[in-house]
CSV table of C-alpha atoms and ligand atoms in Angstrom, one decimal:
chain,number,residue,atom,x,y,z
A,99,MET,CA,0.0,0.0,0.0
A,100,ASN,CA,1.2,3.5,-0.8
A,101,ALA,CA,2.8,5.0,2.4
A,102,GLU,CA,0.7,8.2,2.3
A,103,ILE,CA,-2.5,6.2,2.1
A,104,GLN,CA,-1.4,3.9,4.9
A,105,ASP,CA,-0.6,6.9,7.2
A,106,ASN,CA,-3.9,8.6,6.5
A,107,LEU,CA,-6.0,5.4,7.0
A,108,GLN,CA,-4.6,5.1,10.6
A,109,ALA,CA,-7.6,6.8,12.2
A,110,PRO,CA,-9.8,4.2,13.9
A,111,ILE,CA,-12.9,5.3,12.0
A,112,PHE,CA,-11.5,3.6,8.8
A,113,ARG,CA,-11.1,0.3,10.6
A,114,HIS,CA,-14.7,0.6,11.9
A,115,LEU,CA,-15.9,1.4,8.4
A,116,SER,CA,-13.9,-1.5,7.0
A,117,GLU,CA,-15.4,-4.0,9.5
A,118,THR,CA,-18.9,-2.7,9.1
A,119,ALA,CA,-18.8,-3.0,5.3
A,120,ASP,CA,-17.4,-6.5,5.5
A,121,GLU,CA,-20.1,-7.5,7.9
A,122,LEU,CA,-22.7,-6.2,5.5
A,123,GLY,CA,-20.9,-7.8,2.6
A,124,VAL,CA,-20.8,-4.6,0.5
A,125,GLU,CA,-17.9,-2.8,-1.3
A,126,CYS,CA,-16.9,0.4,0.4
A,127,TYR,CA,-14.6,3.2,-0.6
A,128,VAL,CA,-13.5,6.6,0.6
A,129,ILE,CA,-13.7,8.9,-2.4
A,130,GLY,CA,-13.5,12.5,-3.8
A,131,GLY,CA,-12.0,15.6,-2.0
A,132,TRP,CA,-10.6,13.7,0.9
A,133,VAL,CA,-8.5,11.4,-1.3
A,134,ARG,CA,-7.3,14.3,-3.4
A,135,ASP,CA,-6.3,16.3,-0.3
A,136,LEU,CA,-4.5,13.4,1.2
A,137,PHE,CA,-2.1,13.4,-1.8
A,138,LEU,CA,-1.9,17.2,-1.6
A,139,HIS,CA,-0.9,17.0,2.1
A,140,ARG,CA,-4.0,18.9,3.1
A,141,PRO,CA,-5.5,16.6,5.7
A,142,SER,CA,-9.2,17.0,6.0
A,143,ASN,CA,-11.9,15.7,8.4
A,144,ASP,CA,-14.7,15.7,5.8
A,145,ILE,CA,-14.8,12.2,4.5
A,146,ASP,CA,-17.0,11.0,1.6
A,147,VAL,CA,-17.7,7.3,1.6
A,148,VAL,CA,-19.3,5.4,-1.3
A,149,VAL,CA,-20.8,2.0,-0.8
A,150,VAL,CA,-22.1,-0.3,-3.6
A,151,GLY,CA,-25.4,-0.7,-1.8
A,152,SER,CA,-27.2,1.6,0.7
A,153,GLY,CA,-25.3,4.4,2.3
A,154,ILE,CA,-28.0,4.7,5.0
A,155,VAL,CA,-27.8,1.0,5.9
A,156,LEU,CA,-24.0,1.3,6.2
A,157,ALA,CA,-24.3,4.4,8.3
A,158,GLN,CA,-26.8,2.8,10.7
A,159,ALA,CA,-24.6,-0.2,11.2
A,160,LEU,CA,-21.6,2.0,11.8
A,161,LYS,CA,-23.6,4.0,14.3
A,162,ASP,CA,-24.4,0.7,16.2
A,163,LYS,CA,-20.7,-0.1,16.2
A,164,LEU,CA,-19.6,3.3,17.5
A,165,GLY,CA,-22.4,3.7,20.0
A,166,LYS,CA,-22.8,7.0,21.9
A,167,LYS,CA,-19.5,8.4,20.5
A,168,ALA,CA,-21.2,9.0,17.2
A,169,HIS,CA,-24.1,11.0,16.0
A,170,LEU,CA,-26.1,9.9,13.0
A,171,SER,CA,-28.3,12.0,10.6
A,172,VAL,CA,-30.2,10.3,7.9
A,173,PHE,CA,-31.4,12.2,4.7
A,174,LYS,CA,-33.9,9.8,3.3
A,175,ASN,CA,-34.8,11.9,0.3
A,176,PHE,CA,-31.2,12.0,-0.9
A,177,GLY,CA,-30.4,8.4,0.1
A,178,THR,CA,-27.5,9.7,2.2
A,179,ALA,CA,-26.5,9.6,5.8
A,180,GLN,CA,-23.9,11.4,7.9
A,181,ILE,CA,-22.0,10.3,11.0
A,182,LYS,CA,-20.2,12.8,13.2
A,183,SER,CA,-17.6,11.2,15.4
A,184,GLY,CA,-15.2,13.4,17.3
A,185,ASP,CA,-14.1,16.0,14.8
A,186,MET,CA,-14.7,13.7,11.8
A,187,GLU,CA,-17.7,14.1,9.5
A,188,ILE,CA,-18.4,11.0,7.4
A,189,GLU,CA,-20.9,11.3,4.5
A,190,MET,CA,-22.2,8.0,3.3
A,191,VAL,CA,-24.0,7.4,0.0
A,192,GLY,CA,-24.7,4.5,-2.3
A,193,ALA,CA,-22.8,4.4,-5.6
A,194,ARG,CA,-24.9,6.1,-8.3
A,195,LYS,CA,-25.4,6.4,-11.9
A,196,GLU,CA,-26.8,9.8,-12.9
A,197,SER,CA,-28.5,11.3,-15.9
A,198,TYR,CA,-29.4,14.9,-16.2
A,199,ASP,CA,-32.3,16.9,-17.3
A,200,ARG,CA,-31.1,20.0,-19.3
A,201,ASN,CA,-33.1,22.4,-17.2
A,202,SER,CA,-31.9,21.5,-13.8
A,203,ARG,CA,-28.8,20.7,-11.8
A,204,LYS,CA,-30.8,17.9,-10.1
A,205,PRO,CA,-29.9,14.6,-11.7
A,206,ILE,CA,-32.1,11.5,-12.1
A,207,VAL,CA,-30.3,9.0,-10.0
A,208,GLU,CA,-30.1,5.2,-10.2
A,209,ASP,CA,-28.1,2.7,-8.2
A,210,GLY,CA,-24.8,1.9,-9.9
A,211,THR,CA,-21.3,0.5,-9.6
A,212,LEU,CA,-18.2,2.2,-8.4
A,213,GLU,CA,-17.3,2.8,-12.0
A,214,ASP,CA,-20.6,4.6,-12.7
A,215,ASP,CA,-20.0,6.7,-9.6
A,216,GLN,CA,-16.5,7.7,-10.7
A,217,ASN,CA,-17.7,8.5,-14.2
A,218,ARG,CA,-20.2,11.1,-12.9
A,219,ARG,CA,-17.6,13.1,-10.9
A,220,ASP,CA,-16.3,16.4,-11.9
A,221,PHE,CA,-12.5,16.1,-12.3
A,222,THR,CA,-10.0,13.2,-12.5
A,223,ILE,CA,-8.3,14.4,-9.3
A,224,ASN,CA,-11.7,14.3,-7.5
A,225,ALA,CA,-12.7,10.9,-8.8
A,226,MET,CA,-10.1,8.7,-7.1
A,227,ALA,CA,-11.3,6.2,-4.5
A,228,ILE,CA,-9.6,4.1,-1.9
A,229,ARG,CA,-11.1,0.7,-1.0
A,230,LEU,CA,-11.8,0.1,2.6
A,231,ASN,CA,-12.9,-3.6,2.7
A,232,LYS,CA,-10.3,-5.7,4.6
A,233,ALA,CA,-9.1,-7.8,1.7
A,234,HIS,CA,-8.3,-4.7,-0.4
A,235,PHE,CA,-7.8,-2.2,2.4
A,236,GLY,CA,-5.9,0.9,1.1
A,237,GLU,CA,-6.1,0.0,-2.6
A,238,LEU,CA,-6.3,3.0,-4.9
A,239,VAL,CA,-8.9,2.9,-7.7
A,240,ASP,CA,-7.9,5.6,-10.1
A,241,PRO,CA,-9.4,4.8,-13.5
A,242,PHE,CA,-8.8,8.3,-15.0
A,243,GLN,CA,-5.2,8.8,-14.0
A,244,GLY,CA,-6.0,11.3,-11.3
A,245,MET,CA,-2.6,10.7,-9.6
A,246,GLN,CA,-0.8,11.6,-12.8
A,247,ASP,CA,-2.9,14.8,-13.1
A,248,LEU,CA,-2.0,15.7,-9.5
A,249,LYS,CA,1.6,15.1,-10.2
A,250,TYR,CA,1.5,17.3,-13.4
A,251,ARG,CA,-0.9,19.8,-11.7
A,252,ILE,CA,-3.7,19.4,-14.3
A,253,ILE,CA,-7.5,19.8,-14.0
A,254,ARG,CA,-9.3,17.6,-16.4
A,255,THR,CA,-12.8,16.0,-16.5
A,256,PRO,CA,-13.1,12.2,-16.5
A,257,LEU,CA,-15.6,12.2,-19.4
A,258,ASP,CA,-16.0,14.5,-22.4
A,259,PRO,CA,-15.8,17.9,-20.7
A,260,SER,CA,-18.9,19.2,-22.5
A,261,ILE,CA,-21.0,16.4,-20.9
A,262,THR,CA,-19.5,16.9,-17.4
A,263,PHE,CA,-20.0,20.7,-17.6
A,264,SER,CA,-23.4,20.6,-19.3
A,265,ASP,CA,-24.6,18.0,-16.7
A,266,ASP,CA,-23.8,20.3,-13.9
A,267,PRO,CA,-22.6,23.8,-14.9
A,268,LEU,CA,-21.5,24.7,-11.4
A,269,ARG,CA,-18.5,22.6,-12.3
A,270,ILE,CA,-17.4,25.3,-14.8
A,271,LEU,CA,-16.8,27.5,-11.8
A,272,ARG,CA,-15.4,24.7,-9.7
A,273,CYS,CA,-12.9,24.1,-12.4
A,274,ILE,CA,-11.6,27.6,-12.3
A,275,ARG,CA,-11.8,27.6,-8.5
A,276,PHE,CA,-9.6,24.5,-8.2
A,277,ALA,CA,-7.2,25.9,-10.8
A,278,THR,CA,-6.9,29.0,-8.6
A,279,GLN,CA,-6.7,27.3,-5.2
A,280,LEU,CA,-4.3,24.6,-6.3
A,281,GLN,CA,-2.5,26.7,-9.0
A,282,PHE,CA,-3.0,23.9,-11.5
A,283,ASN,CA,-3.4,24.3,-15.3
A,284,ILE,CA,-6.6,23.4,-17.0
A,285,GLU,CA,-6.2,20.7,-19.7
A,286,GLU,CA,-7.0,22.1,-23.2
A,287,ARG,CA,-10.2,20.3,-24.0
A,288,THR,CA,-11.5,20.9,-20.5
A,289,TYR,CA,-10.6,24.6,-20.9
A,290,ASN,CA,-12.3,25.0,-24.3
A,291,ALA,CA,-15.5,23.5,-22.9
A,292,LEU,CA,-15.6,26.2,-20.2
A,293,SER,CA,-16.6,28.9,-22.6
A,294,LYS,CA,-18.6,26.6,-24.8
A,295,ASN,CA,-20.9,25.8,-21.9
A,296,LYS,CA,-21.0,29.3,-20.3
A,297,GLU,CA,-24.7,29.9,-21.1
A,298,ARG,CA,-25.5,26.9,-18.9
A,299,LEU,CA,-24.5,29.0,-15.9
A,300,SER,CA,-28.1,30.4,-16.1
A,301,ILE,CA,-29.4,27.3,-14.2
A,302,VAL,CA,-27.0,27.8,-11.3
A,303,SER,CA,-28.2,29.9,-8.4
A,304,PRO,CA,-26.4,33.1,-7.6
A,305,GLU,CA,-25.7,31.7,-4.1
A,306,ARG,CA,-23.7,28.8,-5.5
A,307,ILE,CA,-21.9,31.1,-7.9
A,308,VAL,CA,-20.9,33.4,-5.0
A,309,GLU,CA,-19.7,30.5,-3.0
A,310,GLU,CA,-17.2,29.6,-5.7
A,311,LEU,CA,-16.3,33.3,-6.3
A,312,ASN,CA,-15.6,33.7,-2.6
A,313,LYS,CA,-13.3,30.7,-2.7
A,314,ILE,CA,-11.5,32.2,-5.7
A,315,MET,CA,-11.2,35.6,-3.8
A,316,MET,CA,-9.8,33.8,-0.7
A,317,ALA,CA,-7.1,32.0,-2.7
A,318,LYS,CA,-3.5,33.0,-2.4
A,319,LYS,CA,-3.6,34.6,-5.9
A,320,PRO,CA,-7.2,35.4,-6.9
A,321,SER,CA,-6.0,36.9,-10.2
A,322,ILE,CA,-5.5,33.3,-11.6
A,323,GLY,CA,-9.3,32.7,-11.3
A,324,LEU,CA,-10.4,36.2,-12.2
A,325,SER,CA,-8.3,36.2,-15.3
A,326,LEU,CA,-9.6,32.7,-16.3
A,327,LEU,CA,-13.2,34.0,-15.8
A,328,GLU,CA,-12.4,36.9,-18.1
A,329,LYS,CA,-10.7,34.9,-20.8
A,330,THR,CA,-13.5,32.3,-20.9
A,331,GLY,CA,-16.2,35.0,-21.2
A,332,LEU,CA,-17.7,34.0,-17.8
A,333,LEU,CA,-16.9,37.3,-16.1
A,334,GLU,CA,-19.0,39.1,-18.7
A,335,ILE,CA,-22.0,37.1,-17.5
A,336,ILE,CA,-21.3,37.2,-13.8
A,337,LEU,CA,-19.7,40.6,-13.3
A,338,PRO,CA,-19.9,42.6,-16.5
A,339,GLU,CA,-18.9,45.7,-14.5
A,340,LEU,CA,-15.5,44.2,-14.2
A,341,SER,CA,-15.0,42.7,-17.6
A,342,ARG,CA,-15.7,46.2,-19.1
A,343,LEU,CA,-12.6,47.5,-17.5
A,344,LYS,CA,-10.5,45.3,-19.8
A,345,GLY,CA,-8.5,46.9,-22.6
A,346,VAL,CA,-6.6,50.1,-23.5
A,347,GLU,CA,-7.9,52.9,-25.6
A,348,VAL,CA,-5.5,55.3,-27.3
A,349,ARG,CA,-6.5,58.7,-28.6
A,350,ASN,CA,-4.1,61.4,-29.9
A,351,GLY,CA,-1.3,59.1,-28.9
A,352,LYS,CA,-2.4,59.0,-25.3
A,353,GLY,CA,-3.4,55.7,-23.7
A,354,HIS,CA,-4.6,54.7,-20.3
A,355,LYS,CA,-3.6,51.7,-18.4
A,356,ASP,CA,-5.7,48.5,-18.6
A,357,ILE,CA,-7.8,48.9,-15.6
A,358,PHE,CA,-8.8,45.3,-15.4
A,359,LEU,CA,-5.2,44.1,-15.3
A,360,HIS,CA,-4.4,46.8,-12.8
A,361,THR,CA,-7.3,45.6,-10.6
A,362,LEU,CA,-6.0,42.0,-10.7
A,363,GLN,CA,-2.7,43.2,-9.5
A,364,VAL,CA,-4.3,45.2,-6.7
A,365,VAL,CA,-6.4,42.2,-5.6
A,366,ASP,CA,-3.2,40.0,-5.5
A,367,ASN,CA,-1.4,42.6,-3.6
A,368,ILE,CA,-4.1,42.9,-1.0
A,369,ALA,CA,-4.5,39.1,-0.7
A,370,ALA,CA,-0.8,39.0,0.3
A,371,LYS,CA,-1.7,41.3,3.2
A,372,THR,CA,-5.1,40.3,4.5
A,373,ASP,CA,-7.6,37.4,4.7
A,374,ASN,CA,-10.5,39.9,5.1
A,375,LEU,CA,-12.8,38.7,2.3
A,376,TRP,CA,-14.6,42.0,2.1
A,377,LEU,CA,-11.5,44.0,1.8
A,378,ARG,CA,-10.5,41.7,-1.1
A,379,TRP,CA,-13.9,42.4,-2.7
A,380,ALA,CA,-13.4,46.1,-2.1
A,381,ALA,CA,-10.1,45.9,-3.9
A,382,LEU,CA,-11.8,44.1,-6.8
A,383,PHE,CA,-14.4,46.8,-7.0
A,384,HIS,CA,-12.3,49.8,-6.2
A,385,ASP,CA,-12.1,51.1,-9.8
A,386,ILE,CA,-15.4,49.8,-11.3
A,387,GLY,CA,-16.6,53.4,-11.5
A,388,LYS,CA,-13.8,54.0,-14.1
A,389,PHE,CA,-15.8,52.6,-17.0
A,390,PRO,CA,-18.8,54.8,-16.7
A,391,THR,CA,-16.7,57.9,-16.0
A,392,LYS,CA,-14.1,57.6,-18.6
A,393,ARG,CA,-13.7,60.7,-20.8
A,394,PHE,CA,-11.1,62.0,-23.1
A,395,ASP,CA,-10.0,65.6,-22.6
A,396,GLU,CA,-7.8,67.3,-25.3
A,397,LYS,CA,-5.7,68.9,-22.6
A,398,LEU,CA,-5.8,66.4,-19.7
A,399,GLY,CA,-5.9,63.2,-21.7
A,400,TRP,CA,-8.0,60.4,-20.1
A,401,THR,CA,-10.0,61.3,-17.0
A,402,PHE,CA,-12.1,59.2,-14.7
A,403,HIS,CA,-13.8,62.0,-12.8
A,404,ASN,CA,-15.5,61.0,-9.5
A,405,HIS,CA,-15.0,57.3,-10.3
A,406,ASN,CA,-14.8,56.5,-6.6
A,407,PHE,CA,-18.3,58.0,-5.9
A,408,ILE,CA,-19.8,56.3,-9.0
A,409,GLY,CA,-18.2,53.0,-7.9
A,410,GLU,CA,-19.7,53.4,-4.5
A,411,LYS,CA,-23.1,53.9,-6.1
A,412,MET,CA,-22.8,50.8,-8.3
A,413,ILE,CA,-22.1,48.5,-5.4
A,414,PRO,CA,-25.7,48.0,-4.0
A,415,GLY,CA,-26.9,46.8,-7.5
A,416,ILE,CA,-24.0,44.3,-7.7
A,417,PHE,CA,-24.6,43.1,-4.1
A,418,LYS,CA,-28.3,42.7,-4.8
A,419,ARG,CA,-27.8,40.7,-8.0
A,420,MET,CA,-25.1,38.5,-6.4
A,421,ARG,CA,-27.2,37.9,-3.3
A,422,PHE,CA,-24.4,39.3,-1.2
A,423,PRO,CA,-25.4,40.6,2.3
A,424,MET,CA,-26.8,44.1,1.9
A,425,ASN,CA,-25.8,45.1,5.4
A,426,GLU,CA,-22.8,46.5,7.1
A,427,LYS,CA,-20.5,44.4,4.9
A,428,MET,CA,-21.9,46.2,1.9
A,429,ARG,CA,-21.5,49.6,3.5
A,430,TYR,CA,-17.9,48.7,4.4
A,431,VAL,CA,-17.1,47.9,0.8
A,432,GLN,CA,-18.8,51.1,-0.3
A,433,LYS,CA,-16.8,53.1,2.2
A,434,ILE,CA,-13.5,51.7,1.2
A,435,VAL,CA,-14.3,52.2,-2.5
A,436,THR,CA,-15.4,55.8,-2.0
A,437,LEU,CA,-12.4,56.7,0.1
A,438,HIS,CA,-9.8,54.8,-1.8
A,439,MET,CA,-8.1,57.8,-3.4
A,440,ARG,CA,-8.1,60.0,-0.3
A,441,PRO,CA,-4.8,59.1,1.3
A,442,ILE,CA,-2.9,59.5,-2.0
A,443,ALA,CA,-4.8,62.7,-2.9
A,444,LEU,CA,-3.8,64.1,0.5
A,445,VAL,CA,-0.1,64.1,-0.4
A,446,GLU,CA,-0.7,65.7,-3.7
A,447,GLU,CA,-1.6,68.8,-1.8
A,448,GLU,CA,-0.2,69.3,1.6
A,449,ILE,CA,-0.9,66.9,4.4
A,450,THR,CA,-2.7,69.3,6.7
A,451,ASP,CA,-3.9,68.3,10.2
A,452,SER,CA,-7.4,69.1,9.2
A,453,ALA,CA,-7.4,66.8,6.1
A,454,ILE,CA,-6.0,64.0,8.2
A,455,ARG,CA,-8.7,64.6,10.9
A,456,ARG,CA,-11.4,64.4,8.2
A,457,LEU,CA,-10.0,61.2,6.8
A,458,LEU,CA,-9.9,59.6,10.3
A,459,PHE,CA,-13.4,60.8,11.0
A,460,GLU,CA,-14.8,59.4,7.8
A,461,ALA,CA,-12.8,56.1,7.8
A,462,GLY,CA,-13.3,55.4,11.5
A,463,ASP,CA,-12.0,51.9,12.5
A,464,ASP,CA,-11.6,51.0,8.8
A,465,ILE,CA,-8.6,53.4,8.4
A,466,GLU,CA,-6.1,50.6,8.6
A,467,ASP,CA,-7.9,48.6,5.8
A,468,LEU,CA,-8.1,51.7,3.7
A,469,MET,CA,-4.4,52.3,4.0
A,470,LEU,CA,-3.8,48.6,3.0
A,471,LEU,CA,-5.9,49.1,-0.1
A,472,CYS,CA,-4.0,52.4,-1.0
A,473,GLU,CA,-0.7,50.6,-0.6
A,474,ALA,CA,-2.0,47.7,-2.7
A,475,ASP,CA,-3.2,50.2,-5.3
A,476,ILE,CA,0.4,51.2,-6.2
A,477,THR,CA,1.1,49.1,-9.3
A,478,SER,CA,3.1,51.3,-11.5
A,479,ARG,CA,6.0,49.8,-13.5
A,480,ASN,CA,7.8,53.0,-13.0
A,481,GLU,CA,10.1,52.3,-10.0
A,482,GLU,CA,10.5,56.0,-9.2
A,483,LYS,CA,6.8,56.5,-9.0
A,484,VAL,CA,6.3,53.4,-6.8
A,485,LYS,CA,9.0,54.7,-4.5
A,486,ARG,CA,7.5,58.1,-4.3
A,487,TYR,CA,3.9,56.9,-3.6
A,488,THR,CA,5.1,54.4,-1.0
A,489,GLN,CA,7.1,57.1,0.8
A,490,ASN,CA,4.0,59.4,0.7
A,491,LEU,CA,1.8,56.8,2.3
A,492,ILE,CA,4.4,56.2,5.0
A,493,GLU,CA,4.1,59.9,5.7
A,494,VAL,CA,0.3,59.8,5.8
A,495,ARG,CA,0.5,56.8,8.2
A,496,ALA,CA,2.8,58.7,10.5
A,497,LYS,CA,0.6,61.7,10.4
A,498,LEU,CA,-2.5,59.6,11.1
A,499,LYS,CA,-0.9,58.1,14.1
A,500,ASP,CA,0.1,61.5,15.4
A,501,ILE,CA,-3.3,63.1,15.0
A,502,GLU,CA,-5.1,60.1,16.3
A,503,GLN,CA,-3.1,60.2,19.5
A,504,LYS,CA,-3.6,64.0,19.8
A,505,ASP,CA,-7.2,64.4,18.9
A,506,HIS,CA,-9.0,61.0,19.1
A,507,VAL,CA,-11.2,61.8,16.2
A,508,ARG,CA,-11.7,58.3,14.9
A,509,ASN,CA,-15.4,57.4,15.3
A,510,PHE,CA,-15.8,60.9,16.6
A,511,GLN,CA,-19.1,62.2,17.8
A,512,PRO,CA,-19.2,66.0,18.5
A,513,PRO,CA,-19.0,66.5,22.3
A,514,VAL,CA,-22.2,68.5,22.3
A,515,SER,CA,-25.2,66.4,21.2
A,516,GLY,CA,-28.3,67.4,19.3
A,517,ASN,CA,-30.4,66.8,22.4
A,518,GLU,CA,-28.2,69.1,24.5
A,519,ILE,CA,-28.7,71.9,21.8
A,520,MET,CA,-32.5,71.4,21.8
A,521,GLU,CA,-32.6,71.3,25.6
A,522,THR,CA,-30.4,74.5,26.0
A,523,PHE,CA,-32.4,76.6,23.6
A,524,GLY,CA,-35.8,75.0,24.0
A,525,LEU,CA,-35.9,73.9,20.4
A,526,ALA,CA,-37.8,71.1,18.7
A,527,PRO,CA,-35.8,69.1,16.1
A,528,CYS,CA,-35.2,71.6,13.3
A,529,HIS,CA,-32.7,72.8,10.7
A,530,GLU,CA,-31.0,75.2,13.2
A,531,VAL,CA,-30.1,72.4,15.6
A,532,GLY,CA,-28.4,70.5,12.7
A,533,ALA,CA,-26.6,73.7,11.7
A,534,ILE,CA,-25.2,74.3,15.2
A,535,LYS,CA,-24.1,70.7,15.5
A,536,MET,CA,-22.4,70.8,12.0
A,537,THR,CA,-20.6,74.0,12.9
A,538,ILE,CA,-19.1,72.4,16.0
A,539,LYS,CA,-18.1,69.3,14.1
A,540,GLU,CA,-16.4,71.2,11.3
A,541,ALA,CA,-14.6,73.5,13.7
A,542,ILE,CA,-13.2,70.4,15.5
A,543,LEU,CA,-12.2,68.7,12.3
A,544,ASP,CA,-10.5,71.9,11.1
A,545,GLY,CA,-8.7,72.3,14.3
A,546,ILE,CA,-10.3,75.6,15.1
A,547,ILE,CA,-11.4,74.4,18.5
A,548,PRO,CA,-10.1,71.3,20.4
A,549,ASN,CA,-12.2,68.1,20.6
A,550,GLU,CA,-13.4,69.0,24.1
A,551,TYR,CA,-16.7,69.6,25.8
A,552,GLU,CA,-16.2,73.2,27.1
A,553,ALA,CA,-14.9,74.5,23.8
A,554,ALA,CA,-17.7,72.9,22.0
A,555,ARG,CA,-20.3,74.3,24.3
A,556,LYS,CA,-18.9,77.8,24.0
A,557,LEU,CA,-19.0,77.6,20.2
A,558,MET,CA,-22.6,76.3,20.5
A,559,PHE,CA,-23.7,79.6,22.3
A,560,GLU,CA,-21.7,81.7,19.8
A,561,THR,CA,-23.3,80.0,16.8
A,562,ALA,CA,-26.8,80.1,18.2
A,563,ALA,CA,-26.3,83.9,18.9
A,564,LYS,CA,-25.4,84.4,15.3
A,565,LEU,CA,-28.5,82.6,14.2
A,566,GLY,CA,-30.6,84.9,16.6
A,567,ILE,CA,-31.4,82.0,18.9
A,568,THR,CA,-31.3,82.7,22.7
A,569,PRO,CA,-31.1,80.2,25.5
A,570,LYS,CA,-34.2,78.9,27.2
A,571,LYS,CA,-35.0,80.9,30.4
B,817,CTP,N1,-18.6,16.7,-7.0
B,817,CTP,C1,-18.9,16.7,-8.4
B,817,CTP,N2,-19.6,17.7,-8.9
B,817,CTP,C2,-19.9,18.8,-8.1
B,817,CTP,C3,-19.6,18.8,-6.8
B,817,CTP,C4,-18.9,17.7,-6.3
B,817,CTP,O1,-18.5,15.8,-9.1
B,817,CTP,N3,-20.6,19.8,-8.7
B,817,CTP,C5,-17.9,15.5,-6.5
B,817,CTP,C6,-16.4,15.5,-6.6
B,817,CTP,O2,-15.9,14.2,-6.7
B,817,CTP,C7,-16.0,16.1,-5.2
B,817,CTP,C8,-17.0,15.5,-4.3
B,817,CTP,O3,-18.2,15.4,-5.1
B,817,CTP,O4,-14.6,15.7,-4.9
B,817,CTP,C9,-17.2,16.2,-3.0
B,817,CTP,O5,-17.7,17.5,-3.3
B,817,CTP,P1,-17.4,18.8,-2.4
B,817,CTP,O6,-17.4,18.3,-0.9
B,817,CTP,O7,-18.3,19.9,-2.8
B,817,CTP,O8,-16.0,19.3,-2.8
B,817,CTP,P2,-14.5,18.8,-2.5
B,817,CTP,O9,-14.0,18.2,-3.8
B,817,CTP,O10,-14.5,18.0,-1.3
B,817,CTP,O11,-13.7,20.2,-2.4
B,817,CTP,P3,-14.1,21.5,-1.5
B,817,CTP,O12,-14.3,21.0,-0.1
B,817,CTP,O13,-12.8,22.3,-1.7
B,817,CTP,O14,-15.3,22.1,-2.1
């Protein structure tokens, strides 16, 4: 037996499975992702077991053997059962033969052999099985040379790729996702079938699509998947706002950079710094406003005026369509997108205390994430430029720290509240109350008065007097 297999089958659960299957007189295999990950040295506790017979019967017998240590769940409708034992989750199912209806991802299922079951799987590296019955314990069943594909780092479908993808088009995205996570190449026929079957994505739910996209975004180098999505024409279907950023236009000898390629670089840069999924999404969306705002000006060349604000406005539509959460996660992405140019813009003028205070006030606790995006956004090939921008951001960071320590304006609330203003002057909620509050806030951010209660209260009286408002008697 292969030494790696032997090591990984040491856990007592495999011996129990082996004995149970032999007692029932059925063939039993561990299959799919667990086997793939064993050879990739990514040990996993999610174990898929296929039995040539009933998965539910096997699970019930295993539960009897394990007693109270194990928890059994049976899913009669799907013909599957799950055992949880310690930190292991074992999913048991009978070997199946599947045929598909063109309009649904739900197959018509019949009992089948191991071979039928392996034929219906998505990729050769996911179709390997290891036999658990005692007489053949640890034998690898690899009819499609999955081991070789692992060795040469190739994603390939076991059958004609058009059949595999058309049967279940979610696999189109799984293919790109595995290529990204594992940094494998996609075999040519499999690759060509991706775009050929792209229209079939229409029967996949947005939730499933997003699940795969999130996995791509969380990979070490998301650009691998994003670029594959673009090249295969899938991005145009899923996220047209991004695929439109592709390309360079030249007018009067003046070109602009390929914003899509720039964006990919920014996403990879941020992925090297953070595992925050939403910051990675914010990096992907940071320049989406550049397509609708692109103009050519005879004097200035290409401009993308207010692209950050337009980008911010585009995000709810995208989130809604993608069934992303339309809550504080969305607002976070919007905030990062809208503010993404501020730290760099700061240095183009002078880094005044007031500008830094405003930035801190607007970014709040997300200031660190915003700075990470700004740093990731520096992708120029001109070394001199990169050096200058990087140095500028170091200065902004130092200044931010300085002001933060001095003024505490992050998440700042003016020290005099609207209630206090209403109370002092006997006012109901009205425009004037807002105006007084705003004057105090602006004065603090501009450094005209310190961020302290007494100074704020004094300014409250002065501002009210100018508006002709007198204190309540
Ligand atoms: N599978 C398939 N087609 C799908 C989904 C899954 O053929 N659309 C098969 C593959 O053999 C896969 C196994 O079912 O290995 C288990 O699927 P799943 O748990 O979703 O994926 P894993 O391969 O284990 O990988 P990951 O956990 O990274 O999603």
